[in-house]
XYZ file of C-alpha atoms in Angstrom:
126
model
C 181.307 224.754 141.372
C 179.736 228.082 140.603
C 178.931 228.611 144.271
C 182.424 227.591 145.400
C 184.095 229.862 142.864
C 181.709 232.720 143.693
C 182.341 232.379 147.433
C 186.097 232.273 146.869
C 185.863 235.338 144.607
C 183.738 237.151 147.192
C 186.258 236.421 149.909
C 189.302 237.170 147.745
C 188.076 240.497 146.411
C 186.917 241.999 149.701
C 188.601 242.948 152.986
C 187.376 239.578 154.261
C 190.474 237.969 152.719
C 192.794 240.027 154.902
C 190.697 239.214 157.966
C 190.912 235.483 157.206
C 194.635 235.526 156.477
C 195.461 237.656 159.529
C 192.989 236.494 162.186
C 192.382 232.854 161.243
C 195.675 231.842 159.611
C 197.781 234.163 161.764
C 199.687 235.870 158.952
C 201.181 239.295 159.483
C 199.274 241.982 157.532
C 202.157 242.430 155.073
C 202.151 238.685 154.323
C 198.376 238.704 153.938
C 198.714 241.424 151.308
C 201.545 239.449 149.687
C 199.185 236.447 149.309
C 196.351 238.442 147.715
C 197.417 238.175 144.033
C 198.260 234.442 144.219
C 194.791 233.940 145.723
C 193.258 235.724 142.721
C 195.118 233.355 140.393
C 193.893 230.298 142.306
C 190.227 231.368 142.056
C 189.942 229.534 138.722
C 191.016 226.155 140.113
C 187.626 224.910 141.419
C 186.088 225.359 137.967
C 189.054 223.712 136.250
C 189.005 220.831 138.766
C 185.387 219.984 137.964
C 186.062 219.974 134.222
C 189.160 217.836 134.821
C 187.119 215.320 136.845
C 184.385 215.124 134.214
C 186.789 214.450 131.348
C 188.884 212.068 133.424
C 185.859 210.019 134.478
C 184.616 209.830 130.875
C 187.982 208.473 129.735
C 188.257 205.989 132.611
C 184.712 204.747 131.953
C 185.709 204.254 128.312
C 188.813 202.331 129.496
C 191.200 204.902 128.057
C 193.360 205.015 131.160
C 196.612 205.733 129.317
C 195.259 209.156 128.359
C 194.552 209.880 132.023
C 198.111 208.865 132.904
C 199.448 211.138 130.170
C 197.350 214.015 131.503
C 198.847 213.498 134.960
C 202.347 213.592 133.494
C 201.398 216.741 131.576
C 200.128 218.369 134.751
C 203.260 217.586 136.745
C 205.487 218.558 133.824
C 203.479 221.718 133.228
C 203.770 222.746 136.867
C 207.503 222.024 136.981
C 208.238 223.600 133.594
C 206.214 226.719 134.294
C 207.806 227.092 137.718
C 211.305 226.760 136.261
C 210.533 229.351 133.578
C 208.898 231.814 135.959
C 211.617 231.562 138.597
C 214.416 231.651 136.039
C 213.121 234.317 133.681
C 210.991 236.660 135.791
C 211.147 238.561 139.054
C 207.849 237.147 140.327
C 207.722 236.139 143.962
C 207.592 232.429 144.757
C 203.951 232.384 145.857
C 202.753 233.973 142.629
C 205.028 231.775 140.510
C 203.681 228.689 142.301
C 200.043 229.770 141.872
C 200.559 230.471 138.169
C 202.375 227.151 137.759
C 199.576 225.212 139.466
C 196.947 226.891 137.315
C 198.983 226.329 134.143
C 199.703 222.657 134.876
C 196.080 221.856 135.680
C 194.914 223.827 132.624
C 197.315 221.957 130.310
C 196.137 218.584 131.569
C 192.459 219.572 131.462
C 192.744 220.797 127.872
C 194.438 217.532 126.912
C 191.666 215.513 128.592
C 188.998 217.693 126.978
C 190.500 217.100 123.552
C 190.537 213.330 124.093
C 187.149 213.065 125.822
C 185.133 215.435 123.630
C 183.277 212.677 121.742
C 182.702 210.641 124.902
C 181.172 213.571 126.781
C 178.833 214.356 123.872
C 177.679 210.723 123.706
C 177.116 210.684 127.497
C 174.682 213.606 127.140
C 172.574 211.733 124.572
């Protein structure tokens, strides 16, 4: 996770990002620049995804599947709700609004899982 996030950060914060977006993905330079800030927002997702998986697996192992289902509903609802708010109340472009919505939805669901799995994760370490 640390390596993945570090590599993504290294790519995203250097001219390498523009090279990848322009030469590999075929974006025009103006679109590559347009995608830079949403890419910064998405840098946190690998770390959040690992935490999400850990808490989710602890709850499934403990047969608390309803909490996992609720977290999925929270994620989808968080993405949709955040997207509606950002598009309706701000002048953010769609790519940035989508990146923020994805990060918010996954963060909401991960925090919910963390809250519910906190005792299980501690007991797994013992």
